[in-house]
XYZ file of C-alpha atoms in Angstrom:
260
model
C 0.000 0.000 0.000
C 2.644 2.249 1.066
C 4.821 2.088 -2.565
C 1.341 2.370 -4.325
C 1.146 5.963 -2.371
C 4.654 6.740 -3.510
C 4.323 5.977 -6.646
C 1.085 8.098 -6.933
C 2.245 10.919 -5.330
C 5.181 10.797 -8.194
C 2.777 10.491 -10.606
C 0.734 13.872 -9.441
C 3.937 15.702 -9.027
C 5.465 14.594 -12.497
C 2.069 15.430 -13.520
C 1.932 19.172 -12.237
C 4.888 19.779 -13.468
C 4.278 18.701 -17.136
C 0.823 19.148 -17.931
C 1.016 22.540 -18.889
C 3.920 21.460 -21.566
C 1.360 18.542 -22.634
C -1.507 20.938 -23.144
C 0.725 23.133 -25.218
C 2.201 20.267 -26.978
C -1.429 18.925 -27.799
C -2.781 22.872 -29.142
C 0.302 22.545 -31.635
C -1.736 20.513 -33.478
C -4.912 22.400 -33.477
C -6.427 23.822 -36.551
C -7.870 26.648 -34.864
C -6.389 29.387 -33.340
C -8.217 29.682 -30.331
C -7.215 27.668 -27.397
C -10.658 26.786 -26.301
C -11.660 25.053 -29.259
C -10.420 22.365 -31.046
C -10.172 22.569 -34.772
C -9.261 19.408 -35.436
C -5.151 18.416 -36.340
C -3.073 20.272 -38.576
C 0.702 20.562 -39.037
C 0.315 24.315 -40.653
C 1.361 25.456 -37.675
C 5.003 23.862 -38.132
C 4.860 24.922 -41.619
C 4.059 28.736 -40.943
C 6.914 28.517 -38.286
C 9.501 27.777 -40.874
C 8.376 30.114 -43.455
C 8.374 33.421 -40.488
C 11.613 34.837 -41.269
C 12.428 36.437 -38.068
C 11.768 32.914 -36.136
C 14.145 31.806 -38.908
C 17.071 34.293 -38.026
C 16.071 33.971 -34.220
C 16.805 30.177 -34.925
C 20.197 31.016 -36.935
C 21.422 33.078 -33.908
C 20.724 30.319 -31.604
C 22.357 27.724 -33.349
C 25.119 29.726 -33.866
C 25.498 30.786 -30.155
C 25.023 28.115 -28.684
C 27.330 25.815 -31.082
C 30.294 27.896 -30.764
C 29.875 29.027 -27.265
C 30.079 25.442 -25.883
C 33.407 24.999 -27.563
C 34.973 27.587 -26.688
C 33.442 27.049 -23.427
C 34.661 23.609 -23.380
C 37.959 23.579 -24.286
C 38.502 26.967 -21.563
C 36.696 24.870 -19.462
C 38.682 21.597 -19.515
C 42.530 23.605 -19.272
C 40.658 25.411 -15.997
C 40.024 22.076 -14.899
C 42.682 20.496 -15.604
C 45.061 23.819 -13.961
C 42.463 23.661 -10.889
C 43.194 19.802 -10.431
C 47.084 20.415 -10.328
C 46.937 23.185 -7.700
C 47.689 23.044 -3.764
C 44.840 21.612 -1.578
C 43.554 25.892 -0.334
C 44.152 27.639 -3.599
C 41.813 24.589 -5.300
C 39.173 25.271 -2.863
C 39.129 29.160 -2.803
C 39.116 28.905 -6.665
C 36.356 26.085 -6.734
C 34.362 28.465 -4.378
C 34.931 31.125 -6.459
C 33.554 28.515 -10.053
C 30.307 28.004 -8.040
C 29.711 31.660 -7.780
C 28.041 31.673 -11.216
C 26.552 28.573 -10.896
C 24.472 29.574 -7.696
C 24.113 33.201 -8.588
C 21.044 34.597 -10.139
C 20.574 35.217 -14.044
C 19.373 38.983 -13.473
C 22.342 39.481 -11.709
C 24.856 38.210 -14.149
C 23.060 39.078 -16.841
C 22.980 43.077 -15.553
C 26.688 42.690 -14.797
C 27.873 41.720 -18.002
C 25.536 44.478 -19.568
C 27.119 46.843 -17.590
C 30.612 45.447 -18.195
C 30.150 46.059 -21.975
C 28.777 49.490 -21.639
C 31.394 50.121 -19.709
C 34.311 48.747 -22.131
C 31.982 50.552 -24.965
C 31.451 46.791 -26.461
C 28.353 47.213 -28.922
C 25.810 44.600 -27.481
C 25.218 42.127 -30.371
C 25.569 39.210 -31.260
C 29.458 39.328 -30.098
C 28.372 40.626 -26.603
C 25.745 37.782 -26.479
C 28.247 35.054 -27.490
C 30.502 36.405 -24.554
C 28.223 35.956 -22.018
C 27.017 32.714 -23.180
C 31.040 31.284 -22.844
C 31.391 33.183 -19.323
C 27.940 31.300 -17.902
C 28.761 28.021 -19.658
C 32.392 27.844 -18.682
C 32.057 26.850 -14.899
C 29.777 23.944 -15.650
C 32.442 22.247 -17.580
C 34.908 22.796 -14.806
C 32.398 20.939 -12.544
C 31.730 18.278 -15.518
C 35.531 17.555 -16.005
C 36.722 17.728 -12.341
C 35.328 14.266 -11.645
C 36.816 12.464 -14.611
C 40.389 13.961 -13.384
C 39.816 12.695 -9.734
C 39.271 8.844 -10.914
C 42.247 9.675 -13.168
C 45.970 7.483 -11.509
C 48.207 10.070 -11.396
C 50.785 7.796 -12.067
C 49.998 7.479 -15.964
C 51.151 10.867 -16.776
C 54.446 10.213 -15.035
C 54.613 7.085 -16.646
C 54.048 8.193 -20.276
C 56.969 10.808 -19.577
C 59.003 8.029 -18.227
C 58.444 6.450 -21.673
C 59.714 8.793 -23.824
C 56.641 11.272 -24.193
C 56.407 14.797 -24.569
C 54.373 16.870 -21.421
C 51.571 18.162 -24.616
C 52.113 14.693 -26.454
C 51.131 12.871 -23.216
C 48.299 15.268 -22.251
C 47.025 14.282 -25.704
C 47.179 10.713 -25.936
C 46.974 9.959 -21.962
C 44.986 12.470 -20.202
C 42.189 13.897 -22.741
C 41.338 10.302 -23.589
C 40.468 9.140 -20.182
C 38.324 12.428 -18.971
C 37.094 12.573 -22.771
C 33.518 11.629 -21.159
C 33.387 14.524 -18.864
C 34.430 16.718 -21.816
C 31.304 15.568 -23.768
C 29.122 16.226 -20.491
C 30.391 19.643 -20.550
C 30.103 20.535 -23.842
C 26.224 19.097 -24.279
C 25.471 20.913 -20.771
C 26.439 24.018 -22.286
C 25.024 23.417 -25.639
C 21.684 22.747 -23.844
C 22.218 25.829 -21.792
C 22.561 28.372 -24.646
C 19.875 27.414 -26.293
C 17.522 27.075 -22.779
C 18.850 30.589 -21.808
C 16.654 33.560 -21.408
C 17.435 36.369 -18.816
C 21.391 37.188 -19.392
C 20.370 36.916 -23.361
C 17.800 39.680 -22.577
C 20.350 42.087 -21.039
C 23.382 41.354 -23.406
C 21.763 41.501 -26.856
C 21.814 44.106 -28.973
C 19.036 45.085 -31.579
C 18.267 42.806 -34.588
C 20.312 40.050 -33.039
C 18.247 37.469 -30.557
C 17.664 33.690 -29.679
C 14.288 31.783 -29.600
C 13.711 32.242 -26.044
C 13.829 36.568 -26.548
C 12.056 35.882 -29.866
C 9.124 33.859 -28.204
C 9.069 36.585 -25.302
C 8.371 39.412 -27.902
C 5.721 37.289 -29.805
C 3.690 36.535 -26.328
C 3.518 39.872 -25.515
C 1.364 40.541 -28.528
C -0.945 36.922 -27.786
C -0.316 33.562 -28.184
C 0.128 32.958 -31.621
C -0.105 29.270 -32.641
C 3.541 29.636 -34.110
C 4.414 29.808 -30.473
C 3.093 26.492 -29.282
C 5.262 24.280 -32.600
C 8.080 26.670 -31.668
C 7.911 25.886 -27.975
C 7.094 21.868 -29.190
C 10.399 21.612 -31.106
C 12.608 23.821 -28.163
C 11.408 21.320 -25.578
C 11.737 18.154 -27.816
C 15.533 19.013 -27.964
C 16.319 20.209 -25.010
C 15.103 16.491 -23.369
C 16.437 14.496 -26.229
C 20.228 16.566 -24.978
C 19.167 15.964 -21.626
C 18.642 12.315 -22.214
C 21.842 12.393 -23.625
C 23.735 14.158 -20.526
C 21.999 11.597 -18.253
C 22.803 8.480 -20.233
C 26.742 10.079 -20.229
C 26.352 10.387 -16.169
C 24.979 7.450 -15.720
C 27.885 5.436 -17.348
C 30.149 7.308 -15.740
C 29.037 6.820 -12.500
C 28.769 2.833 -13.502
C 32.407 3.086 -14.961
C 33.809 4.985 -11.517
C 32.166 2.239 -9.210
C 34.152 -0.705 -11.113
């Protein structure tokens, strides 16, 4: 009796939680465009969605952002890590403290900070401003994705591949990236999923005629929900769980891999 409770009070909170994204799902297919009624199932919606142009550009701009602002991300990411993991027992904690900073801080209040840091620098807020801040809030999650592959690393096969005749970079290559390669991935699909999930520090670090689908979507709700919204918003959420899935699966093997 007791795990059929549990499991239905999972159910009703998994429920909550979704439902709204169901409904909205479900009115993607609705000929009409009234909420209320159903018009019976269409696809036009999808179809008007990739004939609006500035959906189109808001996609390009997402893409774009979010694509090269995990790698760059990434790879600053993984020599941070990497630099972090070779330092002295205090400095590694004061400068992990300082990593989850951005993590645990709010969005309004790094997204107003870097605004004001490229006013301040006279930076033209664009779609260089907006890539910026996307690598500064993606950078500290792959520190925190990588870390754990270099703690399960032996530190003896770095030693051991210089005792062998290897260069310091050769050995870094062939030894080290290899074995916290997994983390790498983690990081990099983290951030990928973050760029394109990100709302409030794209607000405040864009410039005009450059935005993502989550500013995009803002502007169109503001004049009513437009059907375009709801195929929009279908697609968006199909790929941010399908990365999701992705990250979890990576975890999960990981944490299978670390226990053997």
């Amino acid at each position: 009796m007791v795990k059929v409770v549990k499991r239905l009070y999972t159910f009703l909170i998994y429920l909550f939680l979704y439902a709204p994204i169901l409904i909205l799902m479900f009115f993607s297919f609705n000929k009409s465009r009234f909420r209320g009624n159903w018009g019976g199932f269409t696809l036009k919606w999808y179809k008007a969605l990739f004939q609006d142009a500035q959906i189109m550009s808001s996609l390009y701009y997402t893409i774009s952002i979010a694509i090269i602002s995990s790698i760059v991300a990434t790879v600053i990411g993984t020599a941070a890590a990497i630099g972090i993991y070779k330092m002295d027992r205090k400095m590694k904690n004061l400068i992990l403290n300082l990593t989850y900073i951005p993590v645990l801080n709010a969005d309004i209040v790094t997204g107003v900070s870097l605004m004001i840091l490229f006013i301040f620098i006279k930076l033209p807020l664009g779609f260089l401003s907006l890539l910026i801040a996307h690598i500064t809030f993606n950078i500290p999650y792959v520190i925190l994705s990588v870390l754990p592959k270099l703690r399960q690393l032996d530190n003896n096969i770095y030693e051991a591949a210089l005792d062998l005749g290897a260069t310091p970079g050769y050995a870094m290559r062939k030894v080290i990236l290899p074995e916290i390669m997994p983390g790498i991935i983690t990081g990099a699909l983290l951030s990928f999923t973050l760029s394109i999930d990100d709302f409030v520090i794209s607000f405040f670090t864009t410039g005009s005629g450059v935005s993502n689908l989550s500013i995009t979507i803002y502007s169109m709700a503001r004049r009513g929900i437009n059907p375009k919204i709801n195929a929009l918003s279908t697609l968006m959420f199909i790929a941010v769980l399908s990365l999701l899935f992705v990250i979890n699966m990576r975890w999960n093997k990981n944490e299978k891999e670390s226990v053997q």
